[in-house]
Structures are given as C-alpha cells and as structure tokens.
Amino acid sequence: MFSPEATSQNTLSVRNPRRRPRNSSDEHTSRQVAKRRKRSSLTPSTFEPPLIAKTNGHVPKINGDHPAKEHSPELIARRDAISDKTSFPVRQRASRPEKEKKAPRHAEGVVLTKSDYYFVTKEPTVPNELHHIIRSKEPWQARFVEALGFAVIFTSSKAIVWRLKQTGPSPDTSSTLSIDLPPVPTKPKDALPLGTLVHDSGAGDVALLVLQHNGNVFYWESVSSAAHADTMRQKQQRLQGSIGRLFSGEIAVDITSAEPDGFIITTNAGRIIHLSVRDSQGKLAISTDLLRANNPVSGGLLGGIRSVFSSSGWRKDVAAAKCTSTRGKGHKKCIVITKQCVFQTWDLARHTAKTLEAEFDGRQKILDAIPSQPDSSANEELIALDFEFFPDKRKEQLDSQDMLLLCGLSSTKAMRYFLVSITIYGGSLNVNYVHSIRCWDQAAESSSPWADASPRLLLPQPAHTAFIIFETFYIMASLTPVEEGPSSQLQRESDLLSEPFQDILFFDHDRDFRVVGCASQPPSSRSVGASCLLFVNNFGLVQANAILIDEEAPSIQRASLCQSKIEQAIFFGHLPTKLFDFDRSSAVFEWQTAETEQAALVINDTILDSTSKFVSEITPSMEQQLKDRSFALKELIKFTWQWNLSDSARWQLLWSAEKMAAARAIWRIYSEHLARREEQQIFHNDENIVLLREAVDMISQKHKHETRPELGENDVVRHYFIKDIANIELLIPWVAHALGELYREGVQDTVKQALLVDQANDIQLCAMETAFKFREQNAEMYGFSQLLFQNGIYTGSYQDFPDVWTSVPETVLKVKDLAVLTRESAIENGESSEDSPITVLDLTVLTKLAGDAAHLVDLACQVFEERLRTLRDRPGESSQSLAANLQKDYFSTRRELISNLVKVELPEEGVKLAEKYEDVAALADVTVDSIEVMNERMRDPATLDDEMAEYEAKIRVYYNNINAYHEKYGLKWARAFYARNMRVHSLFPTLKADGPLTREFLQSEPDLLKVKWMYEIGSGEKYANAARDLLKMNANETNLWNKKVELSMAKLSILAAKETEQADDNLVQMSTTNANRRLTAIEVQERLYAYTRPLLRTALDEIAETDLAMDSFGAKLKKRIIAGESFRRSLKKLVRREVLAEEELIDTLTLMNCPSQMLDDDDFAGHRFFLALQVANYNMVEDENWAYLQRQIIWRRCILQDDWAAINRTEYKADEAVVKEAEGTALFKTLIAGFADGLFDTAPPLPPPEILDAAATPSTLRLTARYQSIPDAPLEALCQDLNKEVSALKKPIDKGRLQLWWPGIVDAAQRALREMRDKYGAERAHMEEEKRKIGAKLAAGEKVVITNGLVNGVHHSDSEEGGKDGEGDVDMG
C-alpha cells in the first residue's frame, strides 16, 4: 500500500538533516531555548484551558480525542505550561466576576428550545469574522477539542483556530488564528482537509495536525507561532509528511488523538493507520504504521505489497476506531469495530510495534440481546455505526472496557436503531442492556443516513444521556433504566407505562441546516447535565444539554412528551434564530387527537395562569408579558390545527385567546386611568383610588390567587393579570359591584361618581367589545366558519356548550345595570347649571358618558342574545323555562334601554340600535318621542329661527322614516307605532293620521275591533269589512244586550255594503244567516229569562237569584252531579244577563223543571224543546256532528219528560181521554211546533231506536270540534251522565211501547196542524170580510163603534209586539 516515496517521507524533520544529533543535555538546552521564542499575541482568555471536572477520577473524551483518563501530573504540568506561556504579554490576569461564574451556561446564549429534560442554546463565542464562513456556500467542517478549550474550522485552503471559552460580552475577534494550508490540486468533489488540535508534548503548546485529501500531512507544533508568521516562516515551522499512497477514491474519514504524539487515522477503505509526529528520540518526524494482524512494516516495497493482501489491515468496513488509556505508561489502547460487529483491540505502544491483542465477532451476542419486534423479518442485518466509552468504574478486572454501541437492524422496510451497552474483556463480549430508539425508524425508501455519512454517537459525562447526531437531526436517549412495578403490565396495556426519555429534534430543512462538527463537552461547575457542541452549517455553534434527571424518575410519559413538544413549537418555533423544525419533530411520535387535545388544554391553562416555565411572571412591561402570552395562544392553535381537535377543545382555546385579548385591552385602559389619577383625585378612605384596583381587591378569594406580601407581591392588579386571566369573566361584574360599593361607602360627589362610572364603562366596553371582535375575526383560525358569527355571537348550536364566558348570568345583569347607571349619571350631571355651587362635570366626560350609554345598550343586547341562545339550545324543561323568562326580560329591557336614549339626546343612536336588533317597539318609541321632543322645542318661544328650521327638517326625516318602516316591517311596525301613538295622542288623533297599515293594525288587535268597525264606517269604503269585524267581535261577546246590538249593527252594515255594491249576494246571504242564527239564540235566551223572571223578582241579589232558580228549575238534577253543576253555571249566567253558549242554552232548556204554578201565557214549557231544536239546527252549518249529537240529546230528554207507560195503559179510557193525554205530551207539542215552523224540513224528528243506539263515548264526542279540547276526565264524566239518559229511555220504549206510539203521534201532530191551519184560514177569511164591510160603512158615512180593541165587536191584531221588527232585531227607531 505504501510506496517508497512515502517511506522516505516518514523520516523527514523540520530540522536540517545534516546537523549532528544532540545528546540529552543538548536536547534539554534546545528546549530551554524554545521557551524563549517569540511571545504569543493571544490573550490569556484565549488560551486559558477550561477546568475539566473529574467524574469518578476520569477525564471525559471529546469528538474521538481521548486524553488520559486520569489527571496525571504530566498532564497538569503541560496545561500549566500552556497557561504560563500564553500569559507573558499580560501584566495582570483578569479574574472572572463571581456573578458570572454562577450563571447557568444557557444564560450566555440564545435559548433555541428547552423542556424539562433538555435545553439547546446558540453559543455566542463564535468570532464575528467566522460568520461569513458559516453562512457561505463554500464547504467547511469543524473540529472541537474541548479538553484544550479550542475549536478549528477547516476550509479547502485555511484552518482557523479560536478559543471556545471567552470572557466579556462579545467574542474577541483578535483571538482568531488563521493558518493558510499548503495548496494542493483539488476538484469540486474532493474531501476537505481533516485535522485536529493537540497538546504538543515537546513544545508544550497547542499544535495543529492537518491531513489533506491526497494523503499529505502537515503539523505545526505551535499554532500561535504559525498564525503570526509570514508564509515563508510558516513553511519553515511546519512538519510535512504523508500517510502514503492512497487508492483511487480512498480518503481519510476520521482522525483521533492517541496521545502523547500519535494519531489514529481511519480511511473509507477500512484501513486503520497510526501516525506519529515524533520519533523515538522526541524529534519532530512523521511516521505511519498500518494496523494489521502481523507485525507492522514501516515502509518499503515488500511492506506495501504485504499490506495489500493483509486481511487485518484492508477492507474491514470500519464503523469506528477510538483510543483509550491503559495501565502502562506510554501505551494507548485502540478499539476498532467494523460494521459487521467485529471487534479489534490494539495496543499502541509508543515508538514500538502496534500489537493486535484480540479480535472477535460480537454480532450474534448483540443480536440475541436485541428484543424482537412483531414486524421484524428474518433477513435483518445488524450494522454497527459508532461507539463511545463509558467513564471507568472501579472493577476487579481493570483491563475491561464499558462501551455504548450504536447499531442498527437494516431490512428492506426500515432501519431500526439501538443503543447497546457492552463490556469487552480480552476476547470476550458481554451485553449489559439494550435501549431501542423508539422515536426514529429510518424508512428504506427515504434517503438512508448511513449511505452518506454514518451517525455519530456522543456520550458526554455524566453519561446518563446519549446523543445520536445525524446530519439534519439528532436524537437524545436516556440510558437510565426504568424499574417496573406490579402495575407495569396494566400500564403497558393502557399505553400509560413510562419509558426512558427519548426525543428527536430535526433541523429546519428549508434553511439547509446541517451538522458539520460535533463533540461531547466535559462537565464543569456550571453544568446541569450532559452537554455537547454542534456546529451547524448556515447557523453557528449550538450547545445541546440533557438535564440530569432524578434517578428515581428517569422516565417520561407519552402525555408529558406530547406537551413538551407542543410547548417547544409555540414558544420557540417563531424565533428569528429558529433552528429546529418542530412540526417534523412532533410528527414522528404520531400523537393521537385525544393526546394532543389534552396537552393543548394543559398548556392553555399554564399560559393563562403564567405557570408555564416559558412565561416570565415578573417583567418590567406587563403589556409585553400579556402580548407574549397572547402570541403563545395563537401559536398553540396554529400548531395543533393538524390534529383536528374537537369542537369543545377549540372553543376552550378560542375563549382563552379572547380572555387574553380582553386582558390586554383592560390593561391599556388601566394605564390610562393611572395617568389621570392625580388629575381626577377620587378619594376613598383617604386614598386616591382607581376603580380597577378596587374591583380586583374586592374579588372573592376563591376566585383569585391571593398576593403574598411577605414575598414582595404587593401589586394586586398586576398579580391578577399574571395569575387570574382564566377567571376574567368575573372581573366584569365585579367592576360594577365595586362601583356600587364605592357609592355606598362615601363617594357622594356626583362628579366623582361620574368619573368612576366613566372608568367602569371603559373597562367593560373595552373588554367585551374586544372579546366579541376577536371571536368574529379569528373564528376561522379555530376551525369555525365566520359565516356562523353575527355581531360577535355564534349562531350555531349551543347544545353541548358550557356557559359562554362573555354572557354568564352575572355579566348579563351587571352590563344592563351599568347601562342604566351611565344614562342616569349623564342626565344628572347634564342638568347642572353653570351657576350651581356644585362642581360641574367636564363637558368632554359628559359627552363621553352619553356615548358610552349607547355603547352599553348595544353590549347589553349582545350578552342577552348570547345567553338566550345558550339556554334555548340546551335540553331540559329547566333550561327552556329559564330561556322563556330571559326572553321576556330581554325584550322589555331592550325596549326600555333603547327608548331612553332619547333622554340623553341620542335619538339617532337609539334608531340605529332599534334597527340593528329589529325592535320595532323601541323604534316606534324613539321615533314618536323624538318627534314630540322636537314639537315641544318648536313651541318654546325662546327657540331661534335657525333652530326651528333644524327641528322641522328632523321631523320631516322622521316622517319619511315612518313611511319607510311601514314598507320594511309591515304589520309589526304598524302595531308598535299606533300603539305608541295612542299612548301619547289618544285614539282618535291616531286614526285621523290614517297610515297605510291602520286598517291592518286595527284588524290585528282583538280589543280594537270595535274601533276598526267605526274606522271602516267612517271611511265609507269598507262596509262589508265592518260587518265582518262586528261578527268576529260578537263571537266573544259575553253581554247579552251588547251582543244583540252588535248583531243588529252588523246586519245594517251588510245592507249598506249591498247598497254600495261592496258585497255580492252570496256574502250578504252568508253574513245575514250568521247574524240571524245568533239572534235566534239570543231570542230564545230572552224567552227563557222572561219565563224565569217572575219567580226571581223576590230574590235580594244574584246569588239568591241563582239559588232560587236552582231550587225551582233544577229539582230533578240533585242526583246528577255533572249535569247539576253545568245547569247551575248556566243559571248564573242567565241571571247576570250574560250570553249562554249554545250547549249551555240547550242543556238549560231541556233539563229545567217547569213548575205548574208558573205563569206561562206563551206556553214556554211546552215549546222549550222546540226552541232547543232551533238552536241546534242553526249550528248545523258550522258543526254537523255536534248538531246531530245535540238533537239526539234534545229528543231523548223530550221523550223522558212524560210517563209513556201510563199513557200506554188505555183500558177504560175513551178516545177523547187518550187523545188528550197524547196531545199534552212534550213530544206532541214539539212535533206540532216543528212542523208548523218548517224546522223538520232540514232536520226531521229522530225516532226512538235512533236515539237509543246513540251511546256516548269520549271517542264519539271528540268527533265534534267543541269537545276536542276537553280533558279526558271531564269528558268521561259527561259520557257517563249522558249514558244514564240512554238507559232511562229503555223504560218508555219497553213498557210504554213508544216505538209503536211514535208513528201515530207524528201523524196526529201533522193532522192537528192541518186542522189548526184550516180553522185559522176560515177565521182569517171571516175577518177580511168584516174589514170589507166596515170599510164600506165608513165610505157610506155610517158610524163604526171601537171598544177594547174591538171594531164593532171584532178583535184586530195585525201588528207584532212593539220594540222588535219581524226578524227579532232591536227597533232602533
């Protein structure tokens, strides 16, 4: 492998080769001279090595450079020498302030992200002159040597060294050392130089080793001298050599220090090369040895040929090679692991042969220890990727090594990663434990990280967390095992089992962030855990820290990790120094919606009460703190949007954001109040107060966090806004409550009261208006359509909603109360005169109060409507009852609040609000009252002409609006407008105004139908409408005389409509028939009253009359409770001259008992069933079923009036006696009256069988409209009562043979009627003849004698009874 040219270069020295070799004394002299060479220009802070804390007596290893594990005297002496050498130019060493020593490491840089388990910062120690390299497109890589406190950046032409730890607020640019590398022909794809910094054992200074892609090696034993020398002196100072000839495509991929003077170089071909920079005599000389199983050959043709065919030195596919110290002085041990898990242990003796101590295959043991997965395949391949040494622990076998191995199982589907803790001793391997990397599985189809560059494993002390560094992301994995208890199985099944902490952080892909260098960082006095350094392309130097977790609780639950990832995204995802892609970092865990929702709500609560570790409780600017929290809530919903949270969760997040926005608005108002505090001078208990402070102080302790004065918490307002924004809905009513308390406790001055009211208005208006506006503007961000919001109120379903915070009951009540108080305060202060001894409120504040009154009315309507919607959509009777009561209260309150804006001279605002909420009643109030106010001012003699013209113009506008409202709102407006007009101007001026909807308004109001009739008659155009209105109104009339008069006027209106051709014959006929039917019932009731009146005259009052009538006419009903109660109610109405309903009239006529001693000139008792049939027959048109049922009842009761069994006993009776008994029955009298009237032409008599089969049931009764609304119990009782009559009818049918008597009685009645008519005709002809004779006598001049109504002894009765016309109408003349 190595060419002869390479061998010749291995012994080159920077000294002249012709000079004689020095002895030991000469060498000592030369080293003393070296101490007097040119002083370094670097500052002490540049070269001062950091303190390296020992962990269990061992020194940490960094980036593959493994210094001695123990602080040997030689190492301490070398570091002291470096410090002494670099401190020469400094007159006095600067000491670090004690405060800075105690500061945490992350306080020195910008925090990029943090959680309970780690934090990441951007280190500020990178010199400014390196920024252009970091962000340039030119390739570069970095190397850390934290043990010495340095870092170096390599480009293709330069090596730039600087001190990692620097004191002062900003990096010292003068501390940067730049060394030009020897030029070498390069191609764009050639690898960058590889190198490292070491402590040179000979020079006692920091040295630089550089290995170029072609194998050339350059070594500077003093970086400081080389950086400050010119090009020629740099060339003289450097040591140059080569690792030998490289094969095509072979490059060095790693270099690690094997102190004191050696290095281990690994190539991509799998060769391991030991490189030394000093010979056995300590002189500078480059030599290389290829590590292989047989004894190494330094060079020469045979050595190179043998190296090609050596199985141990060629094509081992090395995963990593790292060195560690051994017990022997001058010895290093190198552990080499191939990707096939073959282990080699080399003894690197100084200046002697390198010995392979052991070589073994650990693949099978590692495979056996890795737990199998359900989806694992048999052809998975184990690949070792990297390893790190654990800090040494006291063991019986000191030659053993504890190591952490990063390996992967590769299959066709994916690559799974594992961390395997192993111990090697000699040629054996023992697996201690295995940690599976759960947070990352590399999919096979994605770009494989091991194809481009293997991941690096870092194990910074104290080795509780491992860092796996990929090019575009890194993984943190806790190595502390979790002890499982008895409940572990149940927790595992429910997905609640805590697992060792793991997390993954992806760099922002859009900005091409890539790791170009990494190293573990040794612990220090300021360390809080394990940390490492990452150099990121296009970004800078990053420190990743894993916090030391309590050993008793090293695990993390999935819910906690979910919350942590969301917090990182919302608090660090928007920073201008953003490094990570938090969306991708969270996506790998595949959170479920329920998990994300729960975490989001917890984060939401911690932001509201400032318990989040990312929220600063104490800040100089409260406004900025509230702004930051608002921004965090916004980022929270933006980040969690991808999980499609439930509606309830999104509402909670939206309401929290609203509360935060409202809090910001209140704080700004509070700041303004504080600025005016000295000017307003509102004193209470000898203290100049601000209302908000008093309100917060009065809030109950159970609704807020109490301040702790002993801890310096003395600002109750700031403390409330820090801790209690979640309960800010209680602050709104408490402001109004505090205002009332201050009123009662001594603030009596009206001006001071007005100022307090003004402050209360500011707080409530800014909070609520901001909340409603925020909700409407940001609804879509939270997943709600903006179309579902109107005036800031959600118009969707509230069925599963809790109380909306903007409309809790206390807020609804207090906003309304404050609106009233503001209006009254404005009115009271507006009435103060200029010469009043009381201080007058400033006009600006007074005007603002009036304006706030209108805004508060609007706000009160908003919260009322939102609360009403909430209650309406909730199931349950209690919610619906509350909604009904609230709606009634809302409508009355809204009208009162809007209408009274006229009192503060804001009618225009009242009109706008009434139109906005479509409250036509309030709109009518404002319109009419405003017109009245204008008219009053116009009647004032002091009104100027200009003012008069202004008022007239406003009145015209109002009248134009009235006409527009008629068109827009229709009948709703007419009702409200005319009703308000009638309260102000009485009835007739309103009718005189005659608007376009006057008729409809009067028609819609049942109480105004009489007025409408007069309006129609007065217009002379709608007589038919007048008749219809009177008939409609008459249906509900209870006074008998009024009912008769109204029906008579209705008939007159019908005739007038007929005369004016406003109604056709059909309408006239229908209306007349309707009126006549009702008049018939009235006439029957009047005959009934006339029959009973003689008996009732002796009673003292109505009660006595009712009792007397019941005793006289209801004697047979004492055993019939239902019929008796109904009969008594009817008699009571009859006595009071109230209208009896048709059923009541029929029952009274058919159930009453007619005493024989009663005076009955008109034979009322014999005709009462006929009168009842008349009433039933006239209602046949409206309800035929009801009429038929009533006819059955009437005929049944008519038959039951007589003893048909006695009538049927005809023995020993002559025909005259039988005929007389039959003609004396109620049935015969009813038949003859019906035939005479023609009643039976449309409703013939019902024979006994038809009556007997008519049993009453609730179902049959409900066929009629009049019985459909009667409850079941009363209807059942009525059926039982009627069925008793049916049962009673069987006796006259069975024993009286009524079914046989029925035809004969009907024929007898018809025959008797004919005989009566024949007799009446003969008498009528005789009378006509007598009239003719009297007329002839009078014409002849003869004397005619008239006495007692007789004309010559003949009685004349052509006219009817006075007071009524032929149709029963009232005689109006």
XYZ file of N, CA, C and O in Angstrom, residues 677-690 694 742 745-749 752-753 755-756:
100
model
N -54.974 59.673 37.261
C -55.292 59.530 38.682
C -55.056 60.814 39.470
O -55.915 61.242 40.246
N -53.933 61.445 39.260
C -53.638 62.677 40.002
C -54.554 63.819 39.581
O -54.871 64.704 40.382
N -54.975 63.804 38.345
C -55.862 64.867 37.867
C -57.278 64.703 38.411
O -57.918 65.682 38.812
N -57.781 63.484 38.481
C -59.172 63.276 38.882
C -59.360 63.321 40.388
O -60.422 63.738 40.855
N -58.395 62.856 41.160
C -58.445 62.977 42.615
C -59.737 62.382 43.192
O -60.568 63.063 43.807
N -59.927 61.092 43.016
C -61.092 60.401 43.580
C -60.626 59.708 44.862
O -59.915 58.706 44.804
N -61.022 60.258 46.003
C -60.527 59.750 47.280
C -61.570 58.871 47.947
O -62.765 59.160 47.945
N -61.064 57.782 48.505
C -61.889 56.880 49.307
C -61.010 56.352 50.431
O -59.939 55.781 50.181
N -61.456 56.562 51.657
C -60.650 56.192 52.835
C -59.272 56.837 52.766
O -58.244 56.192 53.004
N -59.272 58.112 52.396
C -58.038 58.924 52.340
C -57.030 58.388 51.328
O -55.825 58.622 51.448
N -57.480 57.680 50.334
C -56.595 57.160 49.301
C -57.140 57.535 47.934
O -58.337 57.398 47.672
N -56.232 58.037 47.091
C -56.605 58.378 45.719
C -56.729 57.077 44.936
O -55.739 56.394 44.676
N -57.934 56.724 44.549
C -58.204 55.383 44.056
C -58.365 55.356 42.541
O -58.599 56.378 41.891
N -58.210 54.151 42.017
C -58.556 53.817 40.636
C -59.518 52.633 40.718
O -59.301 51.695 41.484
N -59.633 48.770 42.925
C -60.622 48.477 43.958
C -61.425 47.228 43.608
O -61.729 46.414 44.475
N -68.533 51.579 46.288
C -67.951 52.912 46.484
C -69.042 53.972 46.610
O -68.891 54.939 47.354
N -70.202 53.603 50.166
C -69.209 53.793 51.228
C -68.645 55.205 51.307
O -67.667 55.432 51.997
N -69.200 56.129 50.551
C -68.767 57.501 50.819
C -68.428 58.370 49.641
O -68.200 59.568 49.819
N -68.365 57.836 48.423
C -68.112 58.706 47.274
C -69.461 59.287 46.863
O -70.203 58.702 46.081
N -69.786 60.459 47.425
C -71.108 61.048 47.246
C -71.123 62.155 46.207
O -72.200 62.513 45.711
N -69.987 62.715 45.903
C -69.944 63.801 44.927
C -70.346 63.264 43.552
O -69.791 62.276 43.064
N -67.466 63.009 41.007
C -66.572 61.874 41.256
C -67.268 60.560 40.913
O -66.645 59.625 40.384
N -68.555 60.516 41.225
C -69.299 59.312 40.849
C -69.313 59.124 39.336
O -69.170 58.013 38.832
N -67.063 60.140 37.276
C -65.735 59.711 36.845
C -65.534 58.214 37.097
O -64.916 57.509 36.289
N -66.048 57.717 38.224
C -65.977 56.280 38.473
C -66.808 55.494 37.461
O -66.390 54.436 36.977
